[in-house]
XYZ file of C-alpha atoms in Angstrom:
751
model
C -38.366 32.693 44.212
C -42.054 33.513 43.904
C -41.878 33.934 40.120
C -39.434 31.159 39.315
C -41.756 29.392 36.853
C -42.942 32.363 34.809
C -42.534 32.329 31.044
C -42.522 28.595 30.479
C -44.369 25.347 30.915
C -42.355 22.381 32.142
C -43.351 18.742 31.809
C -41.783 15.303 31.890
C -42.085 12.787 29.054
C -43.764 9.714 30.470
C -44.347 8.086 27.129
C -43.713 4.450 27.979
C -45.244 2.650 30.938
C -44.231 -0.876 31.909
C -47.082 -3.284 32.576
C -47.059 -5.887 35.384
C -43.322 -5.562 35.801
C -42.626 -7.339 32.497
C -40.052 -6.323 29.953
C -42.785 -5.562 27.373
C -43.546 -1.915 26.976
C -47.039 -0.681 26.232
C -47.391 2.530 24.259
C -49.683 5.046 25.907
C -51.118 8.072 24.196
C -49.300 11.318 25.135
C -51.224 14.247 26.522
C -52.453 17.141 24.376
C -49.557 19.441 25.276
C -47.016 16.713 24.600
C -48.699 15.944 21.294
C -48.556 19.590 20.165
C -44.876 19.784 21.078
C -44.064 16.557 19.209
C -45.966 17.688 16.121
C -44.118 21.012 16.267
C -40.759 19.256 16.478
C -41.691 17.125 13.460
C -42.659 20.186 11.375
C -39.555 22.080 12.467
C -36.910 19.365 12.191
C -38.002 16.794 9.588
C -35.590 16.242 6.693
C -35.724 13.579 3.993
C -31.984 13.832 3.510
C -29.799 14.937 6.390
C -26.953 15.876 4.032
C -28.989 18.777 2.638
C -30.301 21.840 4.396
C -33.901 21.336 3.196
C -36.754 21.269 5.703
C -39.866 20.569 3.555
C -42.587 21.408 6.080
C -40.923 24.490 7.545
C -40.358 25.715 3.963
C -44.034 25.120 3.173
C -45.150 27.296 6.084
C -42.675 29.983 5.048
C -44.191 30.096 1.548
C -47.840 29.585 2.514
C -49.097 30.611 5.930
C -52.420 28.739 5.968
C -51.857 25.361 4.202
C -49.575 22.471 5.162
C -49.559 19.232 3.142
C -48.108 16.367 5.189
C -47.092 12.928 3.948
C -48.137 10.136 6.307
C -45.076 8.203 5.195
C -42.859 10.960 6.630
C -44.687 10.794 9.972
C -44.099 7.045 10.014
C -40.353 7.399 9.450
C -38.694 5.417 12.293
C -35.782 7.824 12.724
C -36.866 11.297 11.639
C -40.651 11.008 11.986
C -43.058 10.342 14.867
C -44.431 6.783 14.411
C -46.478 6.867 17.620
C -48.247 10.051 16.490
C -48.742 8.618 12.980
C -50.593 5.589 14.351
C -52.572 7.769 16.759
C -53.512 10.120 13.897
C -54.786 7.203 11.794
C -56.682 5.534 14.661
C -58.144 8.693 16.202
C -57.932 11.557 13.682
C -60.818 13.536 15.214
C -58.760 14.243 18.355
C -55.249 14.457 16.921
C -55.858 16.483 13.747
C -56.852 19.680 15.680
C -53.712 19.294 17.790
C -51.658 18.953 14.619
C -53.200 22.164 13.262
C -52.494 23.972 16.541
C -48.847 22.915 16.322
C -48.714 24.044 12.670
C -50.142 27.447 13.610
C -47.587 27.836 16.412
C -44.771 26.981 13.998
C -46.187 29.409 11.423
C -46.157 32.183 14.041
C -42.549 31.340 14.940
C -41.460 31.339 11.287
C -43.268 34.607 10.468
C -41.792 36.319 13.508
C -38.271 35.256 12.508
C -38.806 36.369 8.905
C -40.594 39.684 9.469
C -39.867 40.547 13.109
C -42.860 41.609 15.210
C -46.178 40.461 13.754
C -48.898 43.071 14.115
C -51.682 41.034 12.471
C -52.846 37.690 13.720
C -51.458 34.620 11.942
C -54.285 32.695 10.223
C -55.200 29.167 11.190
C -53.319 26.485 9.296
C -55.210 23.709 7.497
C -53.295 20.427 7.572
C -53.907 18.272 4.488
C -52.790 14.669 4.700
C -51.741 12.368 1.871
C -49.751 9.178 1.542
C -47.021 8.560 -1.021
C -46.011 4.978 -1.710
C -46.816 1.843 0.268
C -45.586 2.471 3.797
C -46.543 -0.594 5.809
C -50.128 -1.190 6.816
C -50.753 2.430 7.796
C -53.947 3.797 6.202
C -54.393 1.269 3.424
C -56.075 2.204 0.150
C -59.636 0.887 0.246
C -62.209 0.549 -2.489
C -65.761 1.581 -1.678
C -66.763 -2.086 -1.512
C -64.169 -2.792 1.188
C -65.241 -0.026 3.573
C -66.894 -1.628 6.604
C -68.377 0.905 9.035
C -67.849 -1.330 12.079
C -64.130 -1.452 11.276
C -63.309 1.974 9.870
C -65.731 4.513 11.413
C -63.825 7.440 12.960
C -60.587 6.185 11.403
C -58.442 7.577 8.619
C -59.065 5.855 5.248
C -57.800 6.407 1.684
C -60.440 5.955 -1.030
C -59.835 6.369 -4.812
C -62.641 7.405 -7.138
C -64.065 9.926 -9.604
C -65.841 13.113 -8.571
C -69.215 12.959 -10.320
C -70.954 15.960 -8.749
C -70.232 18.937 -6.537
C -72.686 21.124 -4.646
C -72.455 24.837 -4.056
C -70.239 25.820 -1.106
C -72.071 26.650 2.114
C -71.091 28.243 5.410
C -70.710 25.977 8.432
C -70.412 27.504 11.924
C -67.344 26.561 13.949
C -68.724 28.177 17.089
C -71.852 30.200 17.792
C -72.605 32.726 20.500
C -76.015 32.433 22.161
C -77.670 34.963 24.462
C -80.480 34.557 26.952
C -83.523 36.656 26.095
C -84.271 37.423 29.763
C -81.018 37.902 31.640
C -78.808 38.626 28.583
C -76.295 35.976 29.636
C -74.024 35.005 26.727
C -72.417 31.643 26.101
C -70.141 30.260 23.357
C -71.141 26.864 21.958
C -68.734 24.889 19.766
C -70.089 22.891 16.815
C -69.187 19.326 16.013
C -67.005 18.807 12.928
C -68.372 17.475 9.649
C -72.150 17.389 9.424
C -72.572 17.663 13.185
C -74.319 20.651 14.714
C -74.255 22.491 18.034
C -76.049 21.456 21.229
C -77.659 24.589 22.703
C -78.670 24.259 26.384
C -82.410 24.251 26.968
C -82.104 26.139 30.252
C -80.247 29.321 31.074
C -77.046 28.549 32.917
C -76.453 32.135 34.065
C -79.574 32.596 36.205
C -80.348 31.122 39.570
C -82.673 28.181 39.887
C -86.224 28.997 40.914
C -88.941 26.829 42.369
C -88.801 23.201 41.326
C -85.098 23.517 40.436
C -85.813 25.139 37.070
C -84.210 28.290 35.730
C -86.103 31.552 36.175
C -85.561 32.362 32.490
C -87.827 29.550 31.360
C -87.319 26.796 28.798
C -85.254 27.406 25.646
C -84.269 30.989 26.500
C -81.201 31.199 24.231
C -81.150 32.849 20.824
C -78.238 32.751 18.353
C -76.267 35.933 17.668
C -75.570 35.518 13.983
C -73.078 38.399 13.751
C -70.781 36.799 16.345
C -70.603 33.347 14.753
C -67.337 31.994 13.319
C -67.884 30.096 10.064
C -65.942 28.187 7.429
C -66.712 27.114 3.858
C -68.049 23.618 3.334
C -68.942 21.693 0.175
C -70.527 18.310 -0.509
C -69.118 16.221 -3.368
C -70.071 12.802 -4.658
C -67.289 10.258 -5.169
C -67.968 7.289 -7.469
C -66.027 4.099 -8.101
C -63.628 4.158 -11.025
C -64.982 2.233 -14.049
C -62.048 -0.203 -13.986
C -62.839 -1.103 -10.341
C -66.507 -1.986 -10.918
C -67.156 -5.750 -11.278
C -68.881 -6.803 -14.476
C -72.643 -6.557 -14.152
C -72.608 -4.387 -11.002
C -73.594 -0.777 -10.648
C -70.823 1.625 -9.576
C -71.074 2.591 -5.927
C -70.815 6.154 -4.709
C -69.903 7.818 -1.432
C -70.936 11.191 -0.094
C -67.899 13.323 0.803
C -67.437 16.586 2.654
C -64.638 19.116 2.060
C -64.049 22.384 3.871
C -61.912 25.518 3.883
C -59.213 25.521 1.165
C -60.439 22.241 -0.344
C -63.755 23.836 -1.385
C -63.857 24.240 -5.148
C -60.556 22.389 -5.575
C -62.120 19.587 -7.631
C -64.753 19.584 -10.372
C -66.886 16.747 -11.791
C -64.755 14.323 -13.797
C -61.632 14.695 -11.622
C -59.947 11.429 -10.609
C -58.696 11.732 -7.053
C -57.588 9.586 -4.159
C -59.262 11.070 -1.099
C -57.781 10.880 2.394
C -60.485 11.365 4.980
C -62.263 10.360 8.163
C -65.112 7.886 7.740
C -68.089 9.265 9.663
C -71.826 8.635 9.924
C -74.867 10.874 10.225
C -78.589 10.307 10.652
C -80.327 10.864 7.346
C -83.900 12.083 7.195
C -86.185 9.668 5.384
C -88.504 11.824 3.299
C -90.803 8.891 2.650
C -91.589 8.152 6.291
C -94.540 9.630 8.123
C -94.126 12.790 10.119
C -93.076 12.019 13.665
C -92.371 8.346 12.907
C -88.819 7.663 14.070
C -89.094 3.914 14.468
C -87.127 3.279 11.282
C -84.630 6.157 11.137
C -83.565 6.078 14.772
C -81.066 3.266 14.141
C -80.147 4.050 10.517
C -76.950 5.998 9.890
C -75.625 7.163 6.549
C -71.833 6.923 6.024
C -69.874 9.820 4.571
C -66.219 10.742 4.193
C -64.857 13.936 5.756
C -61.973 14.642 3.382
C -58.832 16.165 4.895
C -56.570 15.828 1.874
C -56.143 14.462 -1.634
C -53.446 12.065 -2.731
C -52.782 14.109 -5.874
C -52.059 17.809 -5.670
C -55.338 19.152 -7.034
C -54.721 22.666 -5.741
C -52.363 23.731 -8.547
C -55.096 24.154 -11.145
C -54.360 20.945 -13.052
C -56.507 18.131 -11.701
C -55.340 15.554 -14.245
C -54.097 12.296 -12.804
C -50.299 12.101 -12.816
C -49.237 8.442 -12.782
C -45.981 7.376 -11.197
C -43.485 4.963 -12.731
C -40.628 3.054 -11.158
C -37.044 3.414 -12.381
C -37.138 -0.151 -13.779
C -40.322 0.607 -15.733
C -38.882 3.776 -17.260
C -35.724 1.941 -18.282
C -37.800 -0.843 -19.903
C -39.961 1.692 -21.758
C -36.980 3.596 -23.141
C -35.295 0.374 -24.204
C -38.462 -0.715 -26.021
C -38.798 2.689 -27.741
C -35.192 2.557 -28.985
C -35.581 -0.862 -30.649
C -36.052 -0.789 -34.461
C -39.645 -1.367 -35.508
C -41.150 -0.429 -32.126
C -44.226 1.041 -33.823
C -44.805 -2.177 -35.805
C -44.665 -4.161 -32.548
C -47.305 -1.833 -31.095
C -49.538 -2.269 -34.177
C -49.279 -6.062 -33.855
C -50.452 -5.869 -30.223
C -53.615 -3.953 -31.121
C -56.553 -6.412 -31.085
C -54.508 -9.505 -32.094
C -57.664 -11.660 -32.108
C -59.091 -9.689 -35.068
C -58.049 -10.825 -38.552
C -56.807 -8.165 -40.991
C -57.849 -4.498 -40.732
C -54.224 -3.361 -40.413
C -55.089 0.273 -41.145
C -57.760 0.355 -38.455
C -55.286 -1.120 -35.963
C -52.834 1.670 -36.795
C -55.614 4.227 -36.309
C -56.572 2.738 -32.923
C -52.906 2.862 -31.881
C -52.739 6.548 -32.857
C -55.930 7.179 -30.893
C -54.532 5.471 -27.775
C -51.267 7.425 -27.838
C -52.720 10.741 -29.035
C -51.002 13.861 -30.272
C -49.647 16.815 -28.303
C -52.047 19.241 -26.639
C -50.900 22.819 -27.245
C -51.577 26.045 -25.402
C -51.861 29.100 -27.624
C -50.542 32.582 -26.641
C -54.103 33.835 -26.136
C -54.785 31.114 -23.531
C -56.834 28.791 -25.758
C -55.908 25.169 -26.407
C -55.594 22.983 -29.497
C -56.652 19.434 -28.869
C -54.193 16.587 -29.196
C -56.689 13.739 -28.992
C -57.517 11.719 -32.126
C -61.144 10.874 -33.024
C -61.907 7.841 -35.228
C -65.180 6.720 -36.855
C -65.755 3.153 -38.112
C -68.704 2.952 -40.494
C -69.774 -0.077 -42.473
C -71.354 -3.480 -42.659
C -72.341 -5.605 -39.662
C -70.015 -8.404 -38.524
C -66.831 -6.537 -39.426
C -65.378 -6.413 -35.864
C -66.253 -2.757 -35.249
C -67.566 -3.397 -31.732
C -64.587 -5.649 -30.959
C -62.240 -2.754 -31.679
C -64.258 -0.622 -29.263
C -64.126 -3.303 -26.552
C -60.366 -3.718 -26.949
C -59.815 0.046 -26.749
C -61.964 0.405 -23.620
C -59.946 -2.378 -21.966
C -56.499 -1.118 -23.033
C -56.810 2.643 -22.548
C -55.703 3.883 -19.090
C -59.031 5.764 -18.729
C -62.009 4.637 -20.807
C -65.814 4.764 -20.792
C -67.872 2.478 -23.061
C -71.399 3.452 -24.017
C -73.999 2.706 -26.681
C -75.613 5.373 -28.806
C -79.128 4.015 -28.415
C -78.964 4.099 -24.618
C -77.171 7.451 -24.324
C -78.714 10.887 -24.056
C -77.171 14.314 -24.346
C -77.166 14.753 -20.562
C -75.692 11.293 -20.017
C -72.815 12.033 -22.397
C -72.056 15.608 -21.304
C -73.431 16.786 -17.935
C -76.718 17.238 -16.150
C -78.112 19.472 -13.408
C -79.868 17.495 -10.660
C -81.899 18.691 -7.686
C -80.789 17.385 -4.306
C -83.849 15.698 -2.693
C -82.874 16.776 0.833
C -81.741 20.385 0.373
C -83.782 21.016 -2.816
C -80.747 22.725 -4.374
C -79.356 22.105 -7.846
C -75.940 20.559 -8.330
C -73.888 19.461 -11.323
C -73.268 15.829 -12.274
C -70.808 14.912 -15.028
C -71.586 12.496 -17.856
C -69.514 9.946 -19.754
C -67.309 12.464 -21.605
C -66.548 14.302 -18.356
C -65.741 11.118 -16.441
C -63.387 10.015 -19.247
C -61.338 13.238 -19.053
C -57.812 12.331 -20.149
C -58.903 9.037 -21.730
C -61.146 7.529 -24.422
C -64.931 7.428 -24.935
C -66.135 4.459 -27.012
C -69.598 5.023 -28.533
C -71.173 2.032 -30.252
C -74.238 2.341 -32.531
C -73.357 5.974 -33.180
C -75.922 6.231 -35.970
C -78.762 5.230 -33.599
C -78.298 8.380 -31.508
C -80.878 11.103 -31.854
C -79.624 14.095 -33.885
C -80.054 16.493 -30.960
C -77.925 14.197 -28.784
C -75.159 14.087 -31.398
C -75.154 17.884 -31.573
C -74.505 18.025 -27.819
C -71.036 16.481 -28.203
C -69.850 18.897 -30.923
C -68.177 21.190 -28.404
C -66.687 18.282 -26.444
C -65.103 16.762 -29.573
C -63.357 19.907 -30.834
C -62.997 22.481 -28.016
C -62.832 19.677 -25.411
C -65.046 21.580 -23.001
C -68.688 21.233 -21.996
C -70.553 24.462 -21.273
C -73.497 24.337 -18.898
C -76.104 27.083 -18.359
C -79.013 25.470 -16.540
C -80.976 26.185 -13.353
C -78.804 29.152 -12.459
C -75.569 27.142 -12.850
C -73.213 28.555 -15.479
C -69.912 26.728 -15.720
C -67.532 24.945 -18.062
C -66.278 21.383 -17.570
C -63.209 19.853 -19.202
C -63.598 16.916 -21.553
C -60.131 16.134 -22.930
C -61.120 12.816 -24.478
C -60.659 10.860 -27.687
C -63.804 9.483 -29.332
C -63.917 6.076 -31.031
C -67.331 5.592 -32.634
C -68.882 2.763 -34.658
C -71.908 3.196 -36.936
C -73.904 1.440 -39.650
C -75.268 2.944 -42.895
C -78.995 3.849 -42.950
C -79.936 0.651 -44.779
C -77.922 -1.543 -42.422
C -75.284 -2.463 -45.021
C -73.019 -0.350 -47.189
C -74.625 -0.060 -50.633
C -72.252 0.567 -53.553
C -75.230 1.708 -55.620
C -75.567 4.787 -53.423
C -73.426 7.872 -53.145
C -71.224 8.596 -50.145
C -73.685 11.148 -48.744
C -76.452 8.520 -48.791
C -74.392 5.787 -47.170
C -72.997 8.107 -44.505
C -76.158 9.460 -42.921
C -74.379 11.922 -40.629
C -74.113 15.684 -40.799
C -70.904 17.227 -42.104
C -70.548 19.161 -38.824
C -69.978 15.930 -36.894
C -67.984 14.226 -39.679
C -65.441 17.060 -39.820
C -64.623 16.454 -36.141
C -63.407 12.910 -36.839
C -59.741 12.736 -37.795
C -60.088 9.346 -39.519
C -63.217 7.830 -41.092
C -63.051 4.186 -42.179
C -65.539 2.547 -44.533
C -65.546 -1.101 -43.399
C -67.040 -3.417 -46.043
C -67.793 -7.123 -45.876
C -66.100 -8.065 -49.138
C -67.175 -11.366 -50.653
C -64.028 -13.175 -51.708
C -63.568 -16.953 -51.493
C -59.873 -16.721 -50.606
C -60.421 -14.065 -47.966
C -63.437 -15.893 -46.520
C -61.317 -19.021 -46.195
C -58.590 -17.151 -44.278
C -61.115 -15.455 -41.980
C -62.838 -18.774 -41.291
C -59.519 -20.428 -40.385
C -58.572 -17.548 -38.087
C -61.945 -17.478 -36.296
C -62.017 -21.262 -35.843
C -58.448 -21.230 -34.528
C -59.387 -18.539 -32.008
C -62.370 -20.590 -30.814
C -60.377 -23.813 -30.714
C -57.471 -22.392 -28.723
C -59.645 -20.361 -26.332
C -59.092 -21.661 -22.817
C -56.648 -24.325 -24.002
C -53.513 -22.255 -23.423
C -51.420 -23.052 -20.416
C -50.946 -20.887 -17.365
C -47.575 -19.744 -18.653
C -49.105 -18.462 -21.921
C -51.933 -16.692 -20.076
C -49.491 -15.049 -17.688
C -47.333 -13.913 -20.605
C -50.392 -12.511 -22.396
C -51.497 -10.606 -19.306
C -47.984 -9.273 -18.870
C -47.924 -7.983 -22.461
C -51.332 -6.344 -22.028
C -50.215 -4.637 -18.830
C -46.954 -3.526 -20.485
C -48.848 -1.965 -23.412
C -51.249 -0.187 -21.055
C -48.459 1.235 -18.899
C -46.380 2.174 -21.983
C -49.323 4.119 -23.419
C -49.738 5.910 -20.099
C -46.013 6.714 -19.960
C -45.906 8.085 -23.533
C -49.011 10.246 -22.999
C -47.503 11.708 -19.815
C -43.848 12.225 -20.713
C -43.707 12.874 -24.474
C -45.024 15.891 -26.394
C -43.517 15.935 -29.925
C -43.627 18.821 -32.420
C -43.391 18.914 -36.228
C -40.060 19.694 -37.837
C -39.848 22.525 -40.383
C -39.383 20.205 -43.367
C -42.324 18.048 -42.226
C -44.502 21.183 -42.003
C -43.693 22.168 -45.594
C -44.462 18.655 -46.842
C -47.765 18.594 -44.990
C -48.802 22.009 -46.359
C -48.284 20.983 -49.993
C -50.030 17.626 -49.509
C -53.029 19.318 -47.860
C -53.618 21.498 -50.919
C -53.512 18.396 -53.157
C -56.015 16.597 -50.895
C -58.459 19.516 -51.076
C -58.243 19.565 -54.877
C -58.699 15.798 -55.088
C -61.768 15.895 -52.805
C -63.428 18.611 -54.900
C -62.711 16.708 -58.122
C -64.175 13.472 -56.704
C -67.310 15.263 -55.460
C -67.854 17.014 -58.806
C -67.527 13.729 -60.714
C -69.963 11.921 -58.416
C -72.733 14.561 -58.398
C -75.222 15.034 -61.186
C -75.460 18.802 -60.842
C -71.701 19.407 -60.827
C -71.510 20.334 -57.149
C -67.950 20.178 -55.774
C -68.930 19.853 -52.089
C -67.852 16.385 -50.860
C -69.970 14.339 -48.474
C -67.020 14.217 -46.081
C -65.534 17.712 -45.968
C -61.774 18.188 -46.180
C -61.147 21.297 -44.082
C -58.487 22.806 -41.844
C -59.619 20.346 -39.185
C -58.312 17.541 -41.375
C -54.982 19.366 -41.668
C -54.796 19.494 -37.872
C -55.804 15.820 -37.838
C -52.754 14.908 -39.920
C -50.587 16.938 -37.526
C -51.987 14.957 -34.588
C -51.445 11.650 -36.398
C -47.819 12.557 -37.134
C -47.250 13.491 -33.489
C -48.842 10.281 -32.216
C -46.645 8.175 -34.508
C -43.576 9.999 -33.178
C -44.827 9.558 -29.613
C -44.866 5.753 -30.026
C -41.054 5.847 -30.201
C -40.686 8.582 -27.543
C -39.342 11.003 -30.149
C -39.635 14.728 -29.478
C -39.738 15.721 -33.172
C -42.153 14.425 -35.827
C -40.150 13.978 -39.036
C -41.107 13.693 -42.713
C -41.290 9.901 -42.347
C -43.990 10.297 -39.692
C -45.882 12.752 -41.917
C -45.790 10.357 -44.884
C -47.044 7.532 -42.690
C -49.867 9.761 -41.411
C -50.761 10.815 -44.980
C -50.895 7.188 -46.088
C -53.209 6.373 -43.194
C -55.398 9.398 -43.994
C -55.642 8.437 -47.684
C -56.661 4.850 -46.920
C -59.393 6.025 -44.533
C -60.990 9.434 -44.994
C -59.991 9.982 -48.640
C -61.276 6.530 -49.614
C -64.552 7.437 -47.914
C -64.676 10.665 -49.950
C -64.107 8.787 -53.216
C -66.570 6.001 -52.381
C -70.079 6.177 -53.762
C -72.190 5.349 -56.781
C -70.562 2.991 -59.252
C -69.575 4.560 -62.540
C -71.451 2.061 -64.677
C -74.676 0.402 -63.576
C -75.632 -2.478 -65.878
C -79.281 -3.636 -65.801
C -81.140 -6.144 -67.916
C -84.321 -5.212 -69.760
C -86.423 -6.998 -67.118
C -84.753 -5.024 -64.325
C -85.278 -1.753 -66.143
C -88.966 -2.531 -66.655
C -89.332 -3.484 -62.967
C -87.676 -0.248 -61.830
C -89.935 1.707 -64.186
C -93.047 0.107 -62.577
C -91.760 1.012 -59.100
C -91.195 4.618 -60.218
C -94.794 4.809 -61.459
C -96.094 3.491 -58.113
C -94.026 6.071 -56.211
C -95.323 8.941 -58.375
C -98.925 7.798 -57.824
C -98.498 7.853 -54.039
C -96.793 11.261 -53.745
C -98.270 14.471 -55.103
C -96.032 17.205 -56.449
C -94.748 19.296 -53.545
C -95.860 16.751 -50.918
C -93.751 15.249 -48.101
C -93.931 11.539 -47.204
C -92.073 9.469 -44.633
C -89.354 7.459 -46.383
C -89.848 4.450 -44.110
C -93.631 4.474 -44.615
C -93.273 4.675 -48.417
C -90.839 1.743 -48.566
C -93.012 -0.431 -46.295
C -96.101 0.300 -48.393
C -94.401 -0.696 -51.662
C -92.945 -3.831 -50.055
C -96.476 -4.888 -49.020
C -97.595 -4.456 -52.645
C -94.988 -7.012 -53.718
C -91.832 -5.138 -54.689
C -88.441 -5.948 -53.140
C -86.965 -3.373 -50.756
C -83.660 -3.169 -52.640
C -85.550 -2.560 -55.897
C -87.626 0.204 -54.260
C -84.525 1.938 -52.949
C -82.809 1.746 -56.351
C -85.857 3.336 -57.975
C -85.870 6.121 -55.386
C -82.154 6.603 -56.032
C -82.751 7.104 -59.759
C -85.654 9.489 -59.087
C -83.406 11.543 -56.827
C -80.581 11.530 -59.408
C -83.029 12.819 -62.056
C -84.129 15.652 -59.769
C -87.706 14.392 -59.309
C -87.339 13.817 -55.568
C -85.146 15.028 -52.724
C -84.542 13.879 -49.165
C -85.188 16.086 -46.162
C -84.476 15.880 -42.412
C -81.545 13.494 -42.661
C -83.286 11.229 -45.182
C -86.341 10.638 -43.020
C -88.711 12.493 -45.394
C -89.121 12.323 -49.193
C -90.112 15.539 -51.023
C -91.448 15.359 -54.618
C -90.256 18.257 -56.752
C -91.782 17.467 -60.179
């Protein structure tokens, strides 16, 4: 009877305790051993469907010995879960998460022993990653960064959505350190606090006897750290920023410092949209601006940070793109809409309904929103499926309104202006951390809009070196960084919708296409569609535009609540339908459509060369807007996007013809546009132009370079009109007397 209790630990479940003899029952927290046993039972026995023989968490541990992803909704299940442990885990995750991981490790050992017999090697520790699927009561609500209140949520489990804007290099954080006394060689193991917390090393030796005055004989601070006996884990600091659609108008986006460890290190890169599940914690930040030794300000100041223990999306499978979820009713409504005749025409009519006319541009914006199919080649490279569109033309032609509508309708969108954007702001930048003095990577607009649309207004106002920086992002859809010892590649799978003005402010029919479109051919070839938007002066058209604009102003705000609700419902339907089509449809060209597209591409190349040769004085057949293989791929993407609008898996000849018609009315019209065939001038105008030519020749010596802007301003001060000066310079260039250099900023006299 002496050894009757060997080999087991026995306990009684005293989970519920009655208070004051009433019928109400107060829930008390179970002990650590009870908690481990309950967590183990949950991992071992949980089933979503009792009719099947599937145990999701036991199967996870059988496949992967060191990672366990747990849904909080499963823990909260009233019948098969552990609701008391779920609430305890949310309210006090610092204490209950280690117990959960201990239970997971014990279950992993049990599973491995049953699968492989005796285990010679030690089973690794299991990292439990929490997430929450669906809305399961009030447990761990999703909070925006503006709703996080430290007095309410510190040391609790919170769920915060956002975009990862930067990520530091992984570091090693000690779990426990071994210290040794220098005098008596007494060793002691000290455990470190989780997160950013450190270890508290005793200031006196606890292994020696106390001497005179009650102090240790080994003196003060006798311990030294044995670095080779420390147990460490990987730790990384990331910066989480509010999503653009969550930021109120006029406010700056807020950011939150986050900490990931172990298997979560390196799981996300800048530009990834995640929903982080973590423990809200605080730490004392060091104020670099305060005087040395002055702790009057920092002693009560704590900096909040999020210790991430899981991501809502599965970002560990290599694809960090956001995967939206749709209800069964939504999918049925989307498929019913796609099957109705004329579904694409209904979509075109919902694109910017407040803008009069511009039907072709609305079709192009619809193709941009839906996009083509991204393809993976056998060698591992990718062909982009996103459509890029450029709107170039006169002011007051609703170019910026198209950009605003697109940024509001696209599921993911970033709006920026070319004048206020730099190369680093559009792509990525390397920033030095002020506290650690280390460099880390921070993504720009095209990285943050991964999987969406970037709208760039005033595209012509960008500096040339900034425009060159987005070449790689527009075609290869990656951004390569090699700065400050950081060499990496970020993904930028975005569509670009840009708006620009000609160099003179308005589109001049007296100039050739290359003079009106003051952009390099390298950037123009990356746009699938280029629209020349002109402010045509027609009395009938002006009357219709005036009526439409006045009707919009008159009816603004006068619609009833029912009309506004219906309008919002249609906008939300279009946004969700675009998201559904981009996620669930990837069409391909049929064989007959491929043959049609090949023959039409050859005709387009011939037509572009013929138009360029007719427009140039020296017989050059190089068009201002090149028609290359990129334009052939552009027509493929347009055909696929038109098929995607109806959820069709095959792009037919009808889709190809529609894409060709759209391409001819945009890019091919821009190729054919330029100097008018016949320029009729009166004798007075010819004499005036001749006088301007003489003044220009007097001011520029043969072989000299002069600023174009300075020359025009000087002749305007003399008394000539600016349009007359530019026409004279145009004729001098056509005759071969002058040429433009450095993107038309300098004038070079040849003879």
